[in-house]
Amino acid sequence: MMSFMTGEETRTPKSTTVREPAGGDAREAGAGAPRAWATRLLVLGIVLSALNLRPAITSFGALLEEVRDGLGMSGSVAGLLTSMPSLCFAVFGAVAPRLARRFGPGAVVCAGLAAIATGLLTRPYAGGTAGFLAASALALAGIAVGNVLMPVIVKRWFPDRVGSMTGLYSMALAFGTSLAAAVTVPMTDALGGGWQPGLAVWAALAAAAVLPWIPFVRDRGAGAAEQAPARGETPALRITRSRTAWALAVFFGLQATAAYITMGWMAQIFRDAGVPAGTAGLLLSLTMVMGVPLAFVIPRLATRLPHQGPIVLALGLCGLAGYAGLHFAPVGGAWAWAVLLGISNCAFPLALTMVGMRARTGAGVAQLSAFAQSTGYLISIPGPLLVGVLYQHSGGWGLPIALMCALMVPQMVVGVLAGRARTVEDEAAR
């Protein structure tokens, strides 16, 4: 299971596989299991967690028309639902580091996965739009803490393997995203054609992901101990004084805007152009599945470059080309546009990698991750909602696609700035 860790790991030999946190919790996890066993369990937990961080969103996107009809939603309300992930990620992601310091990151991630399972199971049957929104918010709150704490966990337990572990985590996340997009529609048909069981079935995957984290729930004090001054780490950076932190936050926000517009609306764009629902779901799945190999390659490449700007520009140009294709030939070149937009969406694993690279310490990564993701997701809130409003009032996709293209330009600019070889500790101390 650990054979994927090559590259930067081989340049920094270690006598142990895991950097042991305070209090010996690596030994305690699993009731005295050997350290290698705890490492494998942690890797399994990271992978299963990542698999669950997007199906709540892409399964909804694949059945958006059915959910709208079933709940009587307007286009504007549907746009609000596609903006909910960003809002929940911003609000709940901001408190994730504080919860991790108090209860330990393992306990918080475990609770977050339980919240995902509960929300996914109950939202199709909650009754009406309000209940659907509330249950979705519960699931998205669980996803939010996972979003923020995964880079922290990687930096803490695998400090010399940030590229490889971020790549593995991002690859699993992309696979879960594409899997939900691909199989939700046919699975719904197999379950009788109702959209409720087609959405609820994803709760089983989240419930399974809870299990590997149970031994790490006992790690209640390590989160606080690791960030205490006695450990040599600054407990609270003035993160807002860092230009790199702001650039990374805006980059994160703009790439999240593009990603959630894609996940929420791309299938509908194809369906409105005359593509059958099943094929539209497959096209969305192709867009998401592009991230599986690239999410593993890009972080490893990024850690080897002194400046990540060239990667940012390459991904942005793919996005612009994909949007242009959606406008001028949505059916004829559908598969090509899906591939290009899938490549462009790999700005997400790149952003996660830069979070780990732009801070020197675990505490710095925790603060930067919370700031960049919370601020970024706040920035991304209006995008999917505005797409829904423009679509409803213009009666077509010309204006929404023009908005997507316009947002890609500043994404490329701030991404280049965030990719410079600087650390937030140095900038925040000035």
Coordinates of C-alpha atoms in Angstrom, one line a residue:
M1 CA 0.0 0.0 0.0
M2 CA 2.9 2.3 0.6
S3 CA 4.6 1.6 -2.7
F4 CA 3.2 4.7 -4.3
M5 CA 5.5 6.9 -2.1
T6 CA 8.4 7.5 -4.4
G7 CA 10.1 10.6 -5.6
E8 CA 10.6 13.2 -2.9
E9 CA 10.4 10.5 -0.2
T10 CA 13.5 8.8 -1.4
R11 CA 15.5 11.9 -1.1
T12 CA 14.8 12.2 2.6
P13 CA 15.3 8.8 4.3
K14 CA 13.4 8.2 7.5
S15 CA 13.9 5.6 10.2
T16 CA 10.1 5.4 10.7
T17 CA 7.2 5.6 8.3
V18 CA 5.1 8.0 10.4
R19 CA 6.2 11.1 12.3
E20 CA 4.9 10.3 15.8
P21 CA 2.7 13.0 17.2
A22 CA 2.8 14.2 20.8
G23 CA 1.7 11.6 23.4
G24 CA 2.7 8.6 21.4
D25 CA -0.7 8.4 19.7
A26 CA 0.7 6.6 16.7
R27 CA 1.4 3.7 19.1
E28 CA -1.8 4.0 20.9
A29 CA -3.9 4.0 17.7
G30 CA -5.2 0.5 17.2
A31 CA -4.5 -0.6 20.8
G32 CA -0.7 -1.0 20.6
A33 CA -0.5 -2.1 16.9
P34 CA 2.9 -1.7 15.3
R35 CA 3.6 1.7 13.8
A36 CA 3.5 0.4 10.2
W37 CA 0.0 -1.0 10.8
A38 CA -1.2 2.4 12.1
T39 CA 0.4 4.0 9.0
R40 CA -1.6 1.7 6.6
L41 CA -4.8 2.3 8.6
L42 CA -4.2 6.1 8.4
V43 CA -3.6 5.9 4.6
L44 CA -6.8 3.9 4.2
G45 CA -8.7 6.4 6.2
I46 CA -7.3 9.3 4.1
V47 CA -8.3 7.5 0.9
L48 CA -11.8 6.6 2.1
S49 CA -12.3 10.2 3.4
A50 CA -11.3 11.7 0.1
L51 CA -13.7 9.4 -1.8
N52 CA -16.6 10.9 0.2
L53 CA -15.7 14.6 -0.2
R54 CA -17.6 15.2 -3.5
P55 CA -20.4 12.5 -4.2
A56 CA -22.9 14.6 -2.2
I57 CA -22.4 17.3 -4.8
T58 CA -21.9 15.5 -8.1
S59 CA -24.7 13.0 -7.4
F60 CA -27.0 16.0 -7.0
G61 CA -25.7 17.5 -10.2
A62 CA -26.4 14.4 -12.2
L63 CA -30.1 14.4 -10.9
L64 CA -30.5 18.1 -10.8
E65 CA -33.5 18.2 -13.2
E66 CA -35.3 15.3 -11.4
V67 CA -34.7 16.9 -8.0
R68 CA -36.0 20.3 -9.3
D69 CA -39.1 18.7 -10.6
G70 CA -39.7 16.6 -7.5
L71 CA -39.3 19.5 -5.1
G72 CA -40.7 22.2 -7.4
M73 CA -37.5 24.3 -7.5
S74 CA -37.0 27.3 -9.7
G75 CA -33.7 27.9 -11.5
S76 CA -32.7 30.4 -8.9
V77 CA -33.3 28.0 -6.0
A78 CA -31.4 25.3 -7.8
G79 CA -28.6 27.9 -8.2
L80 CA -28.7 28.4 -4.5
L81 CA -28.3 24.7 -3.9
T82 CA -25.3 24.6 -6.2
S83 CA -23.8 27.5 -4.1
M84 CA -24.4 25.7 -0.8
P85 CA -21.2 23.7 -0.9
S86 CA -19.1 26.9 -1.0
L87 CA -21.1 28.5 1.8
C88 CA -20.9 25.5 4.1
F89 CA -17.2 24.9 3.3
A90 CA -16.5 28.5 4.3
V91 CA -18.5 28.5 7.5
F92 CA -17.7 25.1 8.9
G93 CA -14.2 24.9 7.5
A94 CA -13.2 28.0 9.5
V95 CA -13.8 26.2 12.8
A96 CA -12.1 22.9 11.8
P97 CA -8.6 23.8 13.2
R98 CA -10.1 24.9 16.5
L99 CA -12.1 21.7 16.8
A100 CA -9.0 19.7 15.8
R101 CA -6.9 21.4 18.6
R102 CA -9.6 20.6 21.2
F103 CA -10.6 17.1 20.2
G104 CA -7.8 15.9 17.9
P105 CA -7.9 15.8 14.1
G106 CA -8.9 12.1 14.0
A107 CA -11.9 12.6 16.1
V108 CA -13.1 15.6 14.1
V109 CA -12.6 13.8 10.7
C110 CA -14.5 10.8 12.1
A111 CA -17.4 12.9 13.3
G112 CA -17.4 14.7 9.9
L113 CA -17.8 11.4 8.0
A114 CA -20.6 10.4 10.3
A115 CA -22.3 13.8 9.5
I116 CA -21.8 13.1 5.8
A117 CA -23.5 9.7 6.1
T118 CA -26.4 11.1 8.1
G119 CA -27.0 14.0 5.8
L120 CA -26.9 11.9 2.6
L121 CA -29.3 9.3 4.1
T122 CA -31.9 11.8 5.3
R123 CA -31.9 14.6 2.7
P124 CA -33.9 12.8 0.0
Y125 CA -36.6 12.0 2.5
A126 CA -36.5 15.2 4.6
G127 CA -39.7 16.5 3.0
G128 CA -39.6 19.6 0.8
T129 CA -36.9 22.0 -0.2
A130 CA -36.2 23.3 3.3
G131 CA -35.6 19.8 4.6
F132 CA -33.4 19.0 1.6
L133 CA -31.4 22.1 2.3
A134 CA -30.9 21.3 6.0
A135 CA -29.8 17.7 5.4
S136 CA -27.5 18.9 2.6
A137 CA -26.0 21.4 5.0
L138 CA -25.2 18.7 7.5
A139 CA -23.4 16.6 4.9
L140 CA -21.6 19.6 3.6
A141 CA -20.5 20.5 7.1
G142 CA -18.8 17.1 7.4
I143 CA -17.2 17.6 4.1
A144 CA -15.9 21.0 5.1
V145 CA -13.9 19.7 8.1
G146 CA -12.4 17.0 5.9
N147 CA -11.4 19.6 3.3
V148 CA -9.5 21.7 5.8
L149 CA -8.0 18.9 7.9
M150 CA -6.7 16.6 5.2
P151 CA -3.7 18.9 4.3
V152 CA -3.1 19.3 8.0
I153 CA -3.0 15.5 8.6
V154 CA -0.8 15.0 5.6
K155 CA 1.7 17.6 6.8
R156 CA 1.6 16.3 10.4
W157 CA 2.0 12.5 9.8
F158 CA 3.8 12.6 6.4
P159 CA 5.9 15.8 6.5
D160 CA 8.4 14.5 3.9
R161 CA 5.8 13.1 1.6
V162 CA 3.5 16.1 1.1
G163 CA 3.5 15.7 -2.7
S164 CA 2.8 12.0 -2.8
M165 CA 0.2 12.0 -0.1
T166 CA -1.6 15.0 -1.4
G167 CA -1.5 13.3 -4.8
L168 CA -3.0 10.1 -3.4
Y169 CA -5.7 12.1 -1.5
S170 CA -6.5 14.2 -4.5
M171 CA -6.6 11.2 -6.8
A172 CA -9.1 9.4 -4.5
L173 CA -11.2 12.6 -4.3
A174 CA -11.3 12.9 -8.0
F175 CA -12.3 9.2 -8.3
G176 CA -15.1 9.6 -5.9
T177 CA -16.3 12.7 -7.7
S178 CA -16.3 11.0 -11.1
L179 CA -17.8 7.8 -9.7
A180 CA -20.8 9.6 -8.3
A181 CA -21.3 11.5 -11.6
A182 CA -21.1 8.3 -13.7
V183 CA -23.2 5.9 -11.8
T184 CA -25.8 8.0 -10.1
V185 CA -28.2 8.0 -13.1
P186 CA -27.9 4.3 -14.0
M187 CA -28.0 3.3 -10.3
T188 CA -31.1 5.4 -9.9
D189 CA -32.7 3.5 -12.8
A190 CA -31.7 0.2 -11.3
L191 CA -33.3 1.2 -7.9
G192 CA -36.6 1.9 -9.5
G193 CA -36.2 5.3 -11.2
G194 CA -36.8 7.5 -8.1
W195 CA -34.3 10.1 -7.4
Q196 CA -34.5 9.6 -3.6
P197 CA -32.8 6.2 -3.4
G198 CA -30.3 7.3 -6.1
L199 CA -29.1 10.1 -3.8
A200 CA -29.4 8.2 -0.5
V201 CA -27.3 5.2 -1.5
W202 CA -24.1 7.3 -1.2
A203 CA -24.6 7.3 2.6
A204 CA -23.2 3.8 2.6
L205 CA -19.8 4.8 1.3
A206 CA -19.6 7.5 4.0
A207 CA -20.5 5.1 6.7
A208 CA -17.8 2.7 5.6
A209 CA -15.2 5.6 5.7
V210 CA -15.9 6.1 9.4
L211 CA -14.4 2.8 10.5
P212 CA -10.6 3.4 9.9
W213 CA -10.8 6.6 11.9
I214 CA -12.2 5.1 15.0
P215 CA -8.8 4.1 16.5
F216 CA -7.6 7.7 16.0
V217 CA -10.5 9.2 17.9
R218 CA -8.6 8.6 21.1
D219 CA -6.0 11.1 19.9
R220 CA -7.7 14.0 21.7
G221 CA -4.7 16.0 22.9
A222 CA -2.2 15.7 20.1
G223 CA -3.8 18.4 18.0
A224 CA -3.3 20.9 20.8
A225 CA 0.0 19.6 21.8
E226 CA 1.4 19.8 18.4
Q227 CA 0.6 23.4 18.0
A228 CA 1.7 24.5 21.5
P229 CA 4.7 26.9 21.7
A230 CA 6.7 24.3 23.5
R231 CA 6.8 22.4 20.3
G232 CA 8.5 25.3 18.6
E233 CA 5.6 26.3 16.4
T234 CA 3.9 29.7 16.4
P235 CA 0.3 29.2 17.8
A236 CA -1.3 32.1 15.9
L237 CA 0.1 33.7 12.7
R238 CA -1.2 37.0 11.5
I239 CA -2.2 35.2 8.4
T240 CA -4.0 38.2 6.8
R241 CA -0.7 40.1 6.6
S242 CA 0.6 37.5 4.1
R243 CA 0.2 38.4 0.4
T244 CA 0.8 34.8 -0.5
A245 CA -2.1 33.7 1.8
W246 CA -4.4 36.2 0.1
A247 CA -3.3 35.1 -3.4
L248 CA -3.8 31.5 -2.5
A249 CA -7.2 32.2 -1.0
V250 CA -8.4 34.1 -4.1
F251 CA -7.0 31.3 -6.3
F252 CA -8.7 28.7 -4.2
G253 CA -12.0 30.6 -4.5
L254 CA -11.9 31.1 -8.2
Q255 CA -11.0 27.5 -8.9
A256 CA -13.8 26.4 -6.6
T257 CA -16.2 28.6 -8.4
A258 CA -15.3 26.9 -11.7
A259 CA -15.4 23.5 -10.2
Y260 CA -18.8 23.9 -8.6
I261 CA -20.3 25.5 -11.7
T262 CA -19.0 22.5 -13.6
M263 CA -20.3 19.9 -11.1
G264 CA -23.7 21.7 -10.7
W265 CA -24.5 22.8 -14.2
M266 CA -22.3 21.0 -16.9
A267 CA -24.6 18.0 -17.2
Q268 CA -27.6 20.4 -17.6
I269 CA -25.7 22.3 -20.4
F270 CA -25.3 19.1 -22.3
R271 CA -28.9 18.0 -21.7
D272 CA -30.2 21.4 -22.9
A273 CA -28.1 21.0 -26.1
G274 CA -29.9 17.6 -26.8
V275 CA -27.5 15.1 -25.1
P276 CA -29.4 12.3 -23.4
A277 CA -29.4 12.3 -19.6
G278 CA -27.3 9.2 -19.3
T279 CA -24.7 10.5 -21.7
A280 CA -24.6 13.9 -20.0
G281 CA -23.8 12.1 -16.7
L282 CA -21.0 10.2 -18.4
L283 CA -19.6 13.5 -19.8
L284 CA -19.6 14.9 -16.3
S285 CA -18.0 11.7 -15.1
L286 CA -15.3 12.0 -17.7
T287 CA -14.6 15.6 -16.6
M288 CA -14.3 14.4 -13.0
V289 CA -12.3 11.2 -13.8
M290 CA -9.6 13.3 -15.6
G291 CA -8.6 14.3 -12.1
V292 CA -7.8 10.8 -11.0
P293 CA -4.4 10.4 -12.8
L294 CA -3.7 14.1 -13.0
A295 CA -4.4 14.7 -9.3
F296 CA -1.6 12.3 -8.5
V297 CA 0.8 13.7 -11.1
I298 CA 0.3 17.4 -10.6
P299 CA 1.1 17.6 -6.8
R300 CA 4.3 15.6 -7.3
L301 CA 5.3 17.9 -10.3
A302 CA 4.5 21.0 -8.3
T303 CA 6.7 20.0 -5.4
R304 CA 9.7 19.7 -7.8
L305 CA 9.2 23.2 -9.3
P306 CA 10.5 26.4 -7.7
H307 CA 7.4 28.2 -9.1
Q308 CA 4.0 26.6 -9.8
G309 CA 2.9 29.4 -12.1
P310 CA 3.4 27.5 -15.4
I311 CA 1.1 24.7 -14.1
V312 CA -1.5 27.4 -13.2
L313 CA -1.4 28.9 -16.7
A314 CA -1.6 25.5 -18.5
L315 CA -4.7 24.5 -16.5
G316 CA -6.3 27.9 -17.1
L317 CA -5.8 27.8 -20.8
C318 CA -7.5 24.3 -20.9
G319 CA -10.4 25.8 -19.1
L320 CA -10.8 28.7 -21.5
A321 CA -10.7 26.2 -24.5
G322 CA -13.3 24.0 -22.8
Y323 CA -15.7 26.8 -22.2
A324 CA -15.4 28.1 -25.7
G325 CA -16.2 24.6 -27.0
L326 CA -19.3 24.4 -24.8
H327 CA -20.5 27.6 -26.4
F328 CA -19.8 27.0 -30.0
A329 CA -20.2 23.2 -30.4
P330 CA -21.6 21.7 -27.2
V331 CA -22.7 18.4 -28.9
G332 CA -20.2 17.9 -31.7
G333 CA -17.1 18.3 -29.5
A334 CA -18.7 17.2 -26.2
W335 CA -16.1 14.6 -25.2
A336 CA -13.2 17.0 -26.0
W337 CA -14.7 19.8 -23.9
A338 CA -15.3 17.4 -21.0
V339 CA -11.6 16.4 -21.1
L340 CA -10.4 20.0 -21.2
L341 CA -12.6 21.0 -18.4
G342 CA -11.5 18.0 -16.4
I343 CA -7.8 19.1 -16.8
S344 CA -8.7 22.6 -15.8
N345 CA -10.4 21.4 -12.6
C346 CA -7.1 19.9 -11.5
A347 CA -6.4 23.4 -10.1
F348 CA -7.9 22.0 -6.9
P349 CA -5.1 19.5 -6.1
L350 CA -2.6 22.1 -7.1
A351 CA -4.1 24.5 -4.6
L352 CA -4.0 21.9 -1.9
T353 CA -0.3 21.2 -2.7
M354 CA 0.5 24.9 -2.5
V355 CA -1.1 25.1 0.9
G356 CA 1.4 22.5 2.1
M357 CA 4.3 24.2 0.4
R358 CA 3.6 27.8 1.4
A359 CA 3.9 27.1 5.2
R360 CA 6.9 25.6 7.0
T361 CA 5.1 24.2 10.1
G362 CA 2.1 22.1 10.9
A363 CA 0.5 25.0 12.7
G364 CA 1.2 27.2 9.7
V365 CA -0.5 24.7 7.3
A366 CA -3.5 24.5 9.6
Q367 CA -4.0 28.3 9.6
L368 CA -3.3 28.7 5.9
S369 CA -5.6 25.8 5.0
A370 CA -8.4 27.2 7.1
F371 CA -7.9 30.8 5.8
A372 CA -7.4 29.9 2.2
Q373 CA -10.3 27.5 2.0
S374 CA -12.8 29.5 4.1
T375 CA -12.0 32.7 2.4
G376 CA -11.9 31.0 -1.0
Y377 CA -15.2 29.3 -0.6
L378 CA -16.8 32.6 0.5
I379 CA -15.5 34.1 -2.8
S380 CA -17.0 31.2 -4.7
I381 CA -20.5 31.4 -3.3
P382 CA -22.0 33.9 -5.9
G383 CA -20.7 32.0 -9.0
P384 CA -23.0 29.0 -9.2
L385 CA -26.0 31.1 -8.0
L386 CA -25.3 33.7 -10.6
V387 CA -25.1 31.1 -13.3
G388 CA -28.6 29.9 -12.3
V389 CA -30.0 33.4 -12.4
L390 CA -28.4 34.2 -15.8
Y391 CA -29.6 30.9 -17.2
Q392 CA -33.2 31.5 -16.0
H393 CA -33.4 35.1 -17.2
S394 CA -31.5 34.8 -20.5
G395 CA -33.0 31.5 -21.5
G396 CA -29.7 30.1 -22.7
W397 CA -26.1 29.4 -21.8
G398 CA -24.3 32.2 -23.6
L399 CA -24.1 34.6 -20.7
P400 CA -23.2 31.9 -18.0
I401 CA -20.4 30.6 -20.2
A402 CA -19.1 34.1 -20.8
L403 CA -19.0 34.5 -17.0
M404 CA -17.0 31.3 -16.6
C405 CA -14.5 32.5 -19.2
A406 CA -14.2 35.9 -17.5
L407 CA -13.5 34.4 -14.1
M408 CA -10.7 32.2 -15.5
V409 CA -8.4 35.2 -16.2
P410 CA -8.0 36.5 -12.7
Q411 CA -7.7 32.8 -11.5
M412 CA -4.6 32.5 -13.6
V413 CA -3.2 35.8 -12.4
V414 CA -3.5 35.1 -8.7
G415 CA -2.4 31.5 -9.2
V416 CA 0.9 32.7 -10.6
L417 CA 1.3 35.0 -7.5
A418 CA 0.4 32.1 -5.1
G419 CA 2.9 29.9 -6.8
R420 CA 6.0 31.9 -5.8
A421 CA 8.5 30.2 -3.5
R422 CA 7.5 32.0 -0.3
T423 CA 6.1 31.0 3.1
V424 CA 3.4 32.7 5.1
E425 CA 5.5 32.5 8.3
D426 CA 8.0 34.9 6.8
E427 CA 5.4 37.3 5.4
A428 CA 3.2 37.3 8.5
A429 CA 6.2 38.1 10.7
R430 CA 7.0 41.3 8.8

